[in-house]
Coordinates of C-alpha atoms in Angstrom, one line a residue:
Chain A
X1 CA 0.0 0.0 0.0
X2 CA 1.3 3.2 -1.0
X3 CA 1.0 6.8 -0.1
X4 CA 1.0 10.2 -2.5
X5 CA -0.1 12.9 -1.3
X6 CA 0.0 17.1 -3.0
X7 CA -1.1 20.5 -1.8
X8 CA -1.4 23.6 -3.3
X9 CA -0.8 26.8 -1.7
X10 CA -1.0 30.9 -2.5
X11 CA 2.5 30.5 -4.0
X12 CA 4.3 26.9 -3.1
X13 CA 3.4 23.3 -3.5
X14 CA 3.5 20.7 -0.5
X15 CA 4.2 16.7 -1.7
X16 CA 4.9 14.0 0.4
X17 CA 5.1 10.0 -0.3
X18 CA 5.3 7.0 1.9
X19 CA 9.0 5.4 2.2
X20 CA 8.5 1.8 1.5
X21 CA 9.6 -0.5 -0.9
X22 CA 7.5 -3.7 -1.0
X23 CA 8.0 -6.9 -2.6
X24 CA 4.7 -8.7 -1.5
X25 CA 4.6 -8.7 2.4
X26 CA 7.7 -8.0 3.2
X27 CA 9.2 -4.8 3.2
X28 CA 12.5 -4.7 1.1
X29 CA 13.6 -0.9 1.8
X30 CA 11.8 1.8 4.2
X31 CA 13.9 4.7 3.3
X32 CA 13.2 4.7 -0.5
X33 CA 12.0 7.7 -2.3
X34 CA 9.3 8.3 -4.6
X35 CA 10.2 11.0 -6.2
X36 CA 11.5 11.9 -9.2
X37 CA 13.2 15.2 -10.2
X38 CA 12.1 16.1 -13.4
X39 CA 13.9 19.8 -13.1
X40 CA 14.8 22.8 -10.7
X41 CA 11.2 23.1 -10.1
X42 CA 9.1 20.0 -10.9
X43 CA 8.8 16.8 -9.0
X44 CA 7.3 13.6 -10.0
X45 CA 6.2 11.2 -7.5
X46 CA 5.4 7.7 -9.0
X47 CA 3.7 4.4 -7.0
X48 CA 2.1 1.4 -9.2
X49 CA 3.6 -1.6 -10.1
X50 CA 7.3 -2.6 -9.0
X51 CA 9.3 -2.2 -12.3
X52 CA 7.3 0.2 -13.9
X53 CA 7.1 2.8 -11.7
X54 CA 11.4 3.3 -12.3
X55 CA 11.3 2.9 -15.7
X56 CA 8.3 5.2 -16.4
X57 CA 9.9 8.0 -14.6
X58 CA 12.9 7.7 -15.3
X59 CA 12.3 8.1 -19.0
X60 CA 10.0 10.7 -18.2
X61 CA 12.6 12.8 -16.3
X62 CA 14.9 12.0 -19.1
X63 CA 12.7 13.6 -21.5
X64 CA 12.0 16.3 -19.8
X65 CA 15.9 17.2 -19.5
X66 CA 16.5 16.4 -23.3
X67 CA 14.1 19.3 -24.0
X68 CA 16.2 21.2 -21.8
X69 CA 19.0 20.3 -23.6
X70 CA 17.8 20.9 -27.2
X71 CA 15.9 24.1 -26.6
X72 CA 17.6 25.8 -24.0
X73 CA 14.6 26.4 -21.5
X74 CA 12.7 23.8 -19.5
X75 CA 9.0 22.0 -20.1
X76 CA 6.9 24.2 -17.5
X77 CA 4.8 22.1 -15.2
X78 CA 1.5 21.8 -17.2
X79 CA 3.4 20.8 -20.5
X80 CA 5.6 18.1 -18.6
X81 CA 1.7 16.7 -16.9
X82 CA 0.5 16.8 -20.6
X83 CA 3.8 15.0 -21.6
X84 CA 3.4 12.7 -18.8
X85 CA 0.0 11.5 -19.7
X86 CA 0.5 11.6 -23.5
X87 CA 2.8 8.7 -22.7
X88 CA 0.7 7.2 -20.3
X89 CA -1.9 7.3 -23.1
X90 CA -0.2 5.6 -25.7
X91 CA 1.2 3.4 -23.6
X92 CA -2.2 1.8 -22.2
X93 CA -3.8 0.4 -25.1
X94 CA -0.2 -1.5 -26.4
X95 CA 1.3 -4.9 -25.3
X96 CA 3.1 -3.3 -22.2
X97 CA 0.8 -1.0 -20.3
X98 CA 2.5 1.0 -17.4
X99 CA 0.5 0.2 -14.0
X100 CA 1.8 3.5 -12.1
X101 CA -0.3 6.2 -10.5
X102 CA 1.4 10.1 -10.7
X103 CA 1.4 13.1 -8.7
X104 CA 3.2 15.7 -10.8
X105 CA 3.8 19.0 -8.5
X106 CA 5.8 22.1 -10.0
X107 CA 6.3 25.9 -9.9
X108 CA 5.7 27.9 -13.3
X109 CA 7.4 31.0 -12.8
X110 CA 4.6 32.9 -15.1
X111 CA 1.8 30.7 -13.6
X112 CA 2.6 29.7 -10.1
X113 CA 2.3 26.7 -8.4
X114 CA 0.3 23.9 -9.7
X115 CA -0.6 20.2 -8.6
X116 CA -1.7 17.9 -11.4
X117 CA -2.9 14.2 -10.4
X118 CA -2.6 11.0 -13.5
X119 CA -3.7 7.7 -13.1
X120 CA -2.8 4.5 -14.9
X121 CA -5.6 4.5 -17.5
X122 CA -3.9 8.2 -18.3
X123 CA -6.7 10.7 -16.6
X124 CA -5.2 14.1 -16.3
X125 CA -6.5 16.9 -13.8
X126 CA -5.2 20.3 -12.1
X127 CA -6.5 19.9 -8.7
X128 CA -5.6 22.4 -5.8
X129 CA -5.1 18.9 -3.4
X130 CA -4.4 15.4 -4.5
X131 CA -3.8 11.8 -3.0
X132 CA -3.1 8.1 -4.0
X133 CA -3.6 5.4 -1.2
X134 CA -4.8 5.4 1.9
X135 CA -2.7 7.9 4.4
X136 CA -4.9 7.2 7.7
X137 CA -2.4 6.8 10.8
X138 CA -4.3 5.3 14.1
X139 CA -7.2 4.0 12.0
X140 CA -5.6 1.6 8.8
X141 CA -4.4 -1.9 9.1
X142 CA -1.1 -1.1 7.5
X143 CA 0.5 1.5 9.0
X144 CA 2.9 3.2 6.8
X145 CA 6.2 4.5 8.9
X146 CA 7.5 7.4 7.5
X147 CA 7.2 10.0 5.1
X148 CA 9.5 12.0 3.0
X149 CA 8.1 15.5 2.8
X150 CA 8.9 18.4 0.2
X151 CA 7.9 21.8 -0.4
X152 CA 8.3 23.5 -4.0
X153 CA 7.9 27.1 -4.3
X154 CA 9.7 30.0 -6.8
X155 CA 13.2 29.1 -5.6
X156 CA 13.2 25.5 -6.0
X157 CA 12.4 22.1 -4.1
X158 CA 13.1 22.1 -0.4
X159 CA 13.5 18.9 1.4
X160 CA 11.8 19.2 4.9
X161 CA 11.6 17.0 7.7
X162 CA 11.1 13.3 7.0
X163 CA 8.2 11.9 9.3
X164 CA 7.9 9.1 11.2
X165 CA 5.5 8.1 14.3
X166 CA 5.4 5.2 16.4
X167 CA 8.7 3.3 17.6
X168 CA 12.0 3.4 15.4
Chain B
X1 CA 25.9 -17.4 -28.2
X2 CA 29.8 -17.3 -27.7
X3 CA 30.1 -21.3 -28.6
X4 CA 28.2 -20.5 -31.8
X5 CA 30.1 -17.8 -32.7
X6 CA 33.3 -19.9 -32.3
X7 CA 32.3 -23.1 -34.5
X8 CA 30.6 -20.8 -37.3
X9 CA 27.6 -22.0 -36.6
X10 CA 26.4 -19.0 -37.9
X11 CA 27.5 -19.2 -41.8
X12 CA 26.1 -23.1 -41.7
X13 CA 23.3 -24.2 -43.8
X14 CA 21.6 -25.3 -40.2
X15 CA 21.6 -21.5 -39.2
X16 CA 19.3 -21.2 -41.8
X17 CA 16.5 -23.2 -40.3
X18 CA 17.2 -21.8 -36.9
X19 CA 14.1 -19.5 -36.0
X20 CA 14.3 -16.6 -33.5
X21 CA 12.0 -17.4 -30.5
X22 CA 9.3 -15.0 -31.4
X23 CA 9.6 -11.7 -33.6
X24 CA 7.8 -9.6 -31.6
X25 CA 10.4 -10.3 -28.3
X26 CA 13.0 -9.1 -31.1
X27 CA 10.5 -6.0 -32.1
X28 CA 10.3 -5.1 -27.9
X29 CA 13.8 -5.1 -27.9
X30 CA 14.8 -2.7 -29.9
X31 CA 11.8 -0.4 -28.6
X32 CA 13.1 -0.3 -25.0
X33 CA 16.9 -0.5 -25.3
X34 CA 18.5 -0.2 -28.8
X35 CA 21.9 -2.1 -29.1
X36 CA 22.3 -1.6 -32.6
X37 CA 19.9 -4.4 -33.8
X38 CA 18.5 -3.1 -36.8
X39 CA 15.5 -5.4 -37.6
X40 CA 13.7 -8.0 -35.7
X41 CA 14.7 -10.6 -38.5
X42 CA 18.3 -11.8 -39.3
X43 CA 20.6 -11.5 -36.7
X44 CA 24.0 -10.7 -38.4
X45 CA 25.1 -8.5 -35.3
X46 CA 24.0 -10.6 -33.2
X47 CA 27.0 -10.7 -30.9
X48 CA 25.2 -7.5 -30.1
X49 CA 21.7 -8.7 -29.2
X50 CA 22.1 -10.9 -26.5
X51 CA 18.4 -11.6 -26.3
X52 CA 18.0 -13.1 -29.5
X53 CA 17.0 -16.8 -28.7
X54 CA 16.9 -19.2 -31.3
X55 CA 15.6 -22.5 -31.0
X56 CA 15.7 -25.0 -33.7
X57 CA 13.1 -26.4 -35.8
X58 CA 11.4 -28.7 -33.4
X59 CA 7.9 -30.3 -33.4
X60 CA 6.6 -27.6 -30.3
X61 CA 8.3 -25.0 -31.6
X62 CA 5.1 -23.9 -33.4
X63 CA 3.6 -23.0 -29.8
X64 CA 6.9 -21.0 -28.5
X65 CA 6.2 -18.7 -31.9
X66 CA 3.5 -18.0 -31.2
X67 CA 3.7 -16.7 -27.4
X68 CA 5.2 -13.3 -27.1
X69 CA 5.8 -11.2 -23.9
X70 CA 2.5 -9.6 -22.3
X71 CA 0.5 -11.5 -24.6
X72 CA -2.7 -11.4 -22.5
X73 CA -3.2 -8.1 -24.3
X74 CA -3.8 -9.8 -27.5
X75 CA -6.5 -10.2 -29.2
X76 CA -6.6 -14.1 -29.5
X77 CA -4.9 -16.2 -26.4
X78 CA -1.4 -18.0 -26.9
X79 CA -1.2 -21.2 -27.1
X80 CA 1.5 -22.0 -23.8
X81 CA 3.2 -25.5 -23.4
X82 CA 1.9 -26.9 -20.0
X83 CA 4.7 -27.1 -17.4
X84 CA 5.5 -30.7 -16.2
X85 CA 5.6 -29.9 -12.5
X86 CA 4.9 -27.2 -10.2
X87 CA 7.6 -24.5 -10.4
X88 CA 9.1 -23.3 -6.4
X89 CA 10.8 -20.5 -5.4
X90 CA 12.2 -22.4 -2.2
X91 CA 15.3 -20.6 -1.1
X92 CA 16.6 -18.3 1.5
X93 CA 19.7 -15.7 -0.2
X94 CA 20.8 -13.0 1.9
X95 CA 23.0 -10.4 1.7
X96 CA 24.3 -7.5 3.6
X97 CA 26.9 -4.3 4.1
X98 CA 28.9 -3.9 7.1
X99 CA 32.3 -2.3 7.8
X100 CA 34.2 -5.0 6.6
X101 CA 32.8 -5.4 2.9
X102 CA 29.8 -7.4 2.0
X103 CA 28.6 -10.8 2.7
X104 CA 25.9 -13.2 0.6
X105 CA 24.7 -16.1 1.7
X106 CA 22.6 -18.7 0.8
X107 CA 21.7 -22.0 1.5
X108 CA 21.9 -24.9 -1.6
X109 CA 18.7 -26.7 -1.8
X110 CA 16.6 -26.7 -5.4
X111 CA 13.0 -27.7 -4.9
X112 CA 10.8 -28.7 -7.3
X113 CA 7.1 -28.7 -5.6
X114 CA 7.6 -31.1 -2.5
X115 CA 10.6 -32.5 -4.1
X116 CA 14.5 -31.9 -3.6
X117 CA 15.4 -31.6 -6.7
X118 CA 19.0 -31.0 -6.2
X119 CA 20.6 -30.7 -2.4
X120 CA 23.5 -29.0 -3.6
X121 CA 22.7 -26.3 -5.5
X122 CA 25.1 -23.4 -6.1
X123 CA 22.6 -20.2 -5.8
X124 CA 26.0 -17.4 -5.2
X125 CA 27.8 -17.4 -8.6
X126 CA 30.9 -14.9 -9.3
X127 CA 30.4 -12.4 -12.5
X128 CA 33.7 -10.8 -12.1
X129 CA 36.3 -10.9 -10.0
X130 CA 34.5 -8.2 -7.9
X131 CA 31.0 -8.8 -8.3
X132 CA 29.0 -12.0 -6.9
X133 CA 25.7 -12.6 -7.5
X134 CA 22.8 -14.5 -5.3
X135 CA 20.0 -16.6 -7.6
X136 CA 16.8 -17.2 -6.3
X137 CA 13.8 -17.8 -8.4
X138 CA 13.3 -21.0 -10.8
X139 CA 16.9 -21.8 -10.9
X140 CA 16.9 -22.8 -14.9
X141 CA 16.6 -18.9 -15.4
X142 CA 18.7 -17.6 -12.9
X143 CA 21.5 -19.7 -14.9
X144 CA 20.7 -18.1 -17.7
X145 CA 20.5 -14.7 -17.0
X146 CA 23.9 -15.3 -15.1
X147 CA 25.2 -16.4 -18.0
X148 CA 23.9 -13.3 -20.0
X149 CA 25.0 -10.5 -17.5
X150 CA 28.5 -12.1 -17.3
X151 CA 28.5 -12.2 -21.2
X152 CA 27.2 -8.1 -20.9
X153 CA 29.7 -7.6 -18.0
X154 CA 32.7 -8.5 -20.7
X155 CA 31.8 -7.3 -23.4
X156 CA 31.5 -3.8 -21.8
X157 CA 35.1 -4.4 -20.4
X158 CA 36.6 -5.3 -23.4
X159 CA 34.7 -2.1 -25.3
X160 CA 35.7 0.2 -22.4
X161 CA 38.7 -0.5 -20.8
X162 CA 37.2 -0.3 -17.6
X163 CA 34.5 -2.4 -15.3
X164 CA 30.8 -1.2 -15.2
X165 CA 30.1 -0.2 -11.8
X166 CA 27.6 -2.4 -9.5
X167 CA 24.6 0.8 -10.4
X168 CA 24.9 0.3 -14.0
X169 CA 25.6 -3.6 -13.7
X170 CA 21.6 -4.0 -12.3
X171 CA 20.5 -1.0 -14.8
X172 CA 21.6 -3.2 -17.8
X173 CA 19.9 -6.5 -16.1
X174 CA 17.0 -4.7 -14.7
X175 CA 16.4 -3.2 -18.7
X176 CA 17.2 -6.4 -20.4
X177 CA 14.9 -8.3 -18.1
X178 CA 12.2 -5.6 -18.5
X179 CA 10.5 -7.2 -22.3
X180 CA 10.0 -10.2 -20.0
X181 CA 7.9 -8.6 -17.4
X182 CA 4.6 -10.3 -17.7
X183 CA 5.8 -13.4 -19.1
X184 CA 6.7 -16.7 -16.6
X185 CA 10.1 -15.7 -16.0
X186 CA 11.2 -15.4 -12.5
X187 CA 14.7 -14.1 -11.0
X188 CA 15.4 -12.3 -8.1
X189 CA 19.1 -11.8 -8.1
X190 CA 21.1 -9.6 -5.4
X191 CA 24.2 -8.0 -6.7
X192 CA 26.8 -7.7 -3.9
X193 CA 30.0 -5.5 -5.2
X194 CA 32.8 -4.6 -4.0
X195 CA 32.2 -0.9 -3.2
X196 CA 30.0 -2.0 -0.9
X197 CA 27.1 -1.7 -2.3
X198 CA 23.8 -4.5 -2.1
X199 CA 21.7 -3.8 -5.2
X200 CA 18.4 -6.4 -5.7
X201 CA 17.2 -7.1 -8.9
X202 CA 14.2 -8.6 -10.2
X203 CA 12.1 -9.8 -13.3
X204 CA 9.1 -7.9 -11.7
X205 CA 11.5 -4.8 -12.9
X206 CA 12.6 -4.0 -9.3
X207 CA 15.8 -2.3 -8.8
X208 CA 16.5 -1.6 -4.9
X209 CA 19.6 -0.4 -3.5
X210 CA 20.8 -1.1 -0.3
X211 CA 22.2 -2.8 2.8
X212 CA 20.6 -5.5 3.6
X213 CA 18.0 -7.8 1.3
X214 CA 16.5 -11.5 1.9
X215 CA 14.9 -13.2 -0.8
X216 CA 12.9 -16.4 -1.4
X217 CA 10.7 -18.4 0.9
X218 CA 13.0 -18.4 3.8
X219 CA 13.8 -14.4 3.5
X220 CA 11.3 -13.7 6.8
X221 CA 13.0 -15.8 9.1
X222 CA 16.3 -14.5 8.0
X223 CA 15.5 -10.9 7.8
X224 CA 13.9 -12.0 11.8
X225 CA 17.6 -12.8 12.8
X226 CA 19.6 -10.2 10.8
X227 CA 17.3 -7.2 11.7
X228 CA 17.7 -8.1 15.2
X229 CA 22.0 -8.0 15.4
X230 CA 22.9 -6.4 12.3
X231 CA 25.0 -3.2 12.7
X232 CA 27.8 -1.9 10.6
X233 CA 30.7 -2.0 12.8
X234 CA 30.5 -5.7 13.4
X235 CA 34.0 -7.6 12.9
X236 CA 34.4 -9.9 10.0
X237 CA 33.8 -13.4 11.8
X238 CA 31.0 -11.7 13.3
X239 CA 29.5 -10.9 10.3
X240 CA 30.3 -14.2 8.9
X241 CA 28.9 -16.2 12.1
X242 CA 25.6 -13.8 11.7
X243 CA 24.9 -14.8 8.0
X244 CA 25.0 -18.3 9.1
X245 CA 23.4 -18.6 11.9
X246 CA 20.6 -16.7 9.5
X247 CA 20.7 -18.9 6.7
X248 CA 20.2 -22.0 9.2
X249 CA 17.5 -20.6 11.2
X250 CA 15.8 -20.4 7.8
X251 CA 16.6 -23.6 7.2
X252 CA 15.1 -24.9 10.1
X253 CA 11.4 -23.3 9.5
X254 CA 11.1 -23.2 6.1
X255 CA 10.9 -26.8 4.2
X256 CA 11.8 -25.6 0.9
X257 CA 15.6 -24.3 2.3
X258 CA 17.9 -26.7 3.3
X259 CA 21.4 -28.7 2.9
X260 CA 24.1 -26.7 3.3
X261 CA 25.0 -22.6 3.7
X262 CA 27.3 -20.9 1.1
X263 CA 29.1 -17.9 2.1
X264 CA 31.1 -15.2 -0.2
X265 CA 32.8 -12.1 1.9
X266 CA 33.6 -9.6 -1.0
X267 CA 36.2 -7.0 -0.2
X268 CA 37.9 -4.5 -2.0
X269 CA 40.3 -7.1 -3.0
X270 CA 37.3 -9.3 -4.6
X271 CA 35.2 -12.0 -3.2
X272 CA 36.4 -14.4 -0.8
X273 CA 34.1 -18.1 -0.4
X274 CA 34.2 -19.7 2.2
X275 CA 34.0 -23.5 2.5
X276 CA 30.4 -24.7 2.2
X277 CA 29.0 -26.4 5.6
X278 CA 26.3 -28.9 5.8
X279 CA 23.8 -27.4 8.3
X280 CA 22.6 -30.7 9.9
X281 CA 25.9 -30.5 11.9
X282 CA 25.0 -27.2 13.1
X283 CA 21.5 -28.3 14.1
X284 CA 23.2 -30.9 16.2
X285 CA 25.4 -29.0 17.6
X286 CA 22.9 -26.3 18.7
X287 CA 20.5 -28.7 20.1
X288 CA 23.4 -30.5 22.2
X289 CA 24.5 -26.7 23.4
X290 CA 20.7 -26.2 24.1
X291 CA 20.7 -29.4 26.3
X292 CA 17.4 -30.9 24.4
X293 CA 20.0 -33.7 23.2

């Protein structure tokens, strides 16, 4: 079970994801991270399916940076979402669908912040909050232990304080 | 492969009827990671391909064509060759980082369903002189794809003068597993290199980093003993007596582990194996030292 979640505020965007790398019931790694930086100013946070969440990124955030390199300026945030689910898209009706569910979350110097939430069948929508999973501490049966939390805004991606509750 | 390049196999009239496994696998290839192999038909660089799988002209061999990767999105259903028995993924691999290198560790029993199929398996196999790999899965493809990355892992030394590091190693097996995903292949493999790092790879498409993985039936009640004393400053027969003691604790719960424990200590100065020990000895020994003997 895995854990995205996005806000959007006046003039930064908040994203945290779980830490935990699953292989069935055990837990493999519980300091992995999520997220994917697809520039200065975007992130991409990815959960689905075990190999296709690494390869989907990844060649997303190495598209992203070969625009960069070709025309000199970056993919703002909405392009790189529209990007993002073009592939997802074209992907889903071929022999090898990617099973990953997105949170993409970057700052647009003109436009501001903005949140955009994809699914694996390649929805697309700007939403001012966004989550994937099931977050609840006290109340779910599998209780996720910590959280890797960052904040974007108009000079970049901060990393704040990972969470954790209960025991070490 | 390297045999068939060697004997000429390739210029024979025989070649000729040899068929490549299915030419959509070929097509995938090149899609996701494009060593130079220009069509999904003849294979004239195929020193380059190392996924091209020919089988010859057998009676079945009409059935293998027809199955391709993923192919539950096709329209009509493949036709699949029934497997004689059950496949198992009985094993217990572990390996971990400490201050002293890495170790792996696994014990040597091949099930097959209820049966042992071979008590003295060896599931840790060297790629390089610095890089040792743990197998666990259905052990006919963990040979293989042994085979294939230690193939990959020279050919990139001889084209580059230098070794891959352990990062890229598992990139290139994680991407050249990846057209498989779907299909019945399973390998779980744990790199251990010499930089001390523990990468786990499998045919899911996983790719973790890090410092301690267990795999295969017996991985909880390893990971029970290892979480409890692992730390990094532990001395090297402390580490060595701590993978053991592991492996035969997982031995002794899970009925699809067994035989004997193989250990490789990988250093700086390359992998180190240590002599193989039969565990029944150890369980008599610890019951005596627990006076229920």
């Amino acid at each position: 079970m895995e854990y995205l979640i996005g806000i959007q505020g006046p003039d930064f965007v908040l994203v945290a994801a779980d830490n935990v790398a699953a292989s069935s019931i055990i837990q493999m790694k519980h300091d992995y991270d999520k997220m994917f930086k697809l520039s200065e100013k975007i992130l991409l946070l990815c959960v689905g399916e075990a190999g296709d969440t690494v390869q989907f990124a990844e060649y997303i955030q190495k598209n992203v940076q070969l625009y960069k390199m070709r025309n000199g300026y970056e993919l703002s945030p909405a392009a790189a979402a529209n990007f993002t689910r073009k592939n997802l898209a074209d992907y889903l009706r071929s022999r090898t669908p990617y099973h990953v569910n997105l949170l993409l979350a970057g700052y647009d110097d003109t436009d501001g912040p903005g949140l955009f939430y994809m699914d694996y069948l390649s929805s697309l929508a700007k939403a001012p909050f966004a989550a994937h999973g099931y977050g609840l501490n006290k109340r779910f049966i599998l209780n996720l232990p910590s959280f890797t939390v960052r904040l974007i805004d108009k000079e970049g991606i901060h990393d704040l304080e990972k969470l954790t509750h209960g025991a070490k | 492969m390297a045999l068939e390049d060697i004997c000429n196999l390739r210029n024979s009239c025989l070649h000729q009827n040899w068929l490549p496994a299915s030419p959509a696998t070929s097509f995938l290839m090149t899609d996701c990671y494009n060593l130079g192999l220009k069509g999904p038909k003849k294979s004239q660089r195929n020193n380059e391909v190392p996924l091209q799988f020919f089988i010859p002209p057998l009676l079945n061999s009409t059935s293998f064509l027809n199955r391709s990767p993923s192919s539950y999105f096709q329209g009509n259903p493949p036709v699949t060759v029934r497997r004689p028995f059950p496949l198992s993924h009985g094993t217990t691999t572990l390996g971990f980082v400490f201050q002293g290198g890495v170790i792996a560790a696994a014990d040597t029993r091949a099930s097959a369903g209820g049966l042992v199929a071979c008590p003295e398996v060896e599931k840790i196999n060297p790629i390089h002189s610095h890089l040792v790999v743990t197998s666990s899965g259905s052990g006919a493809d963990c040979m293989l794809w042994e085979r294939i990355l230690t193939r990959e892992i020279r050919l990139y030394q001889l084209r580059h003068k230098r070794c891959l590091s352990i990062s890229g190693t598992a990139k290139l097996l994680s991407f050249m597993l990846h057209p498989f995903k779907g299909t019945d292949v399973c390998v779980a493999l744990t790199l251990c290199g010499w930089d001390k790092e523990l990468i786990y790879v499998c045919s899911d498409g996983a790719r973790l980093q890090g410092n301690i993985f267990s795999v295969g039936s017996g991985s909880p009640y390893a990971y029970g003993v290892l979480d409890r004393e692992l730390s990094w400053s532990l001395s090297n027969e402390e580490a060595i007596s701590l993978a053991r003691e592991a492996v035969f604790r997982a031995t002794h719960r899970d009925a699809y582990s067994g035989n004997n424990v193989d250990l490789f200590h990988i250093t700086a100065q390359g992998w180190h194996q240590r002599k193989r020990e039969n565990l029944k000895e150890e369980y008599y020994r610890d019951m005596k030292k627990r006076g229920l003997f």
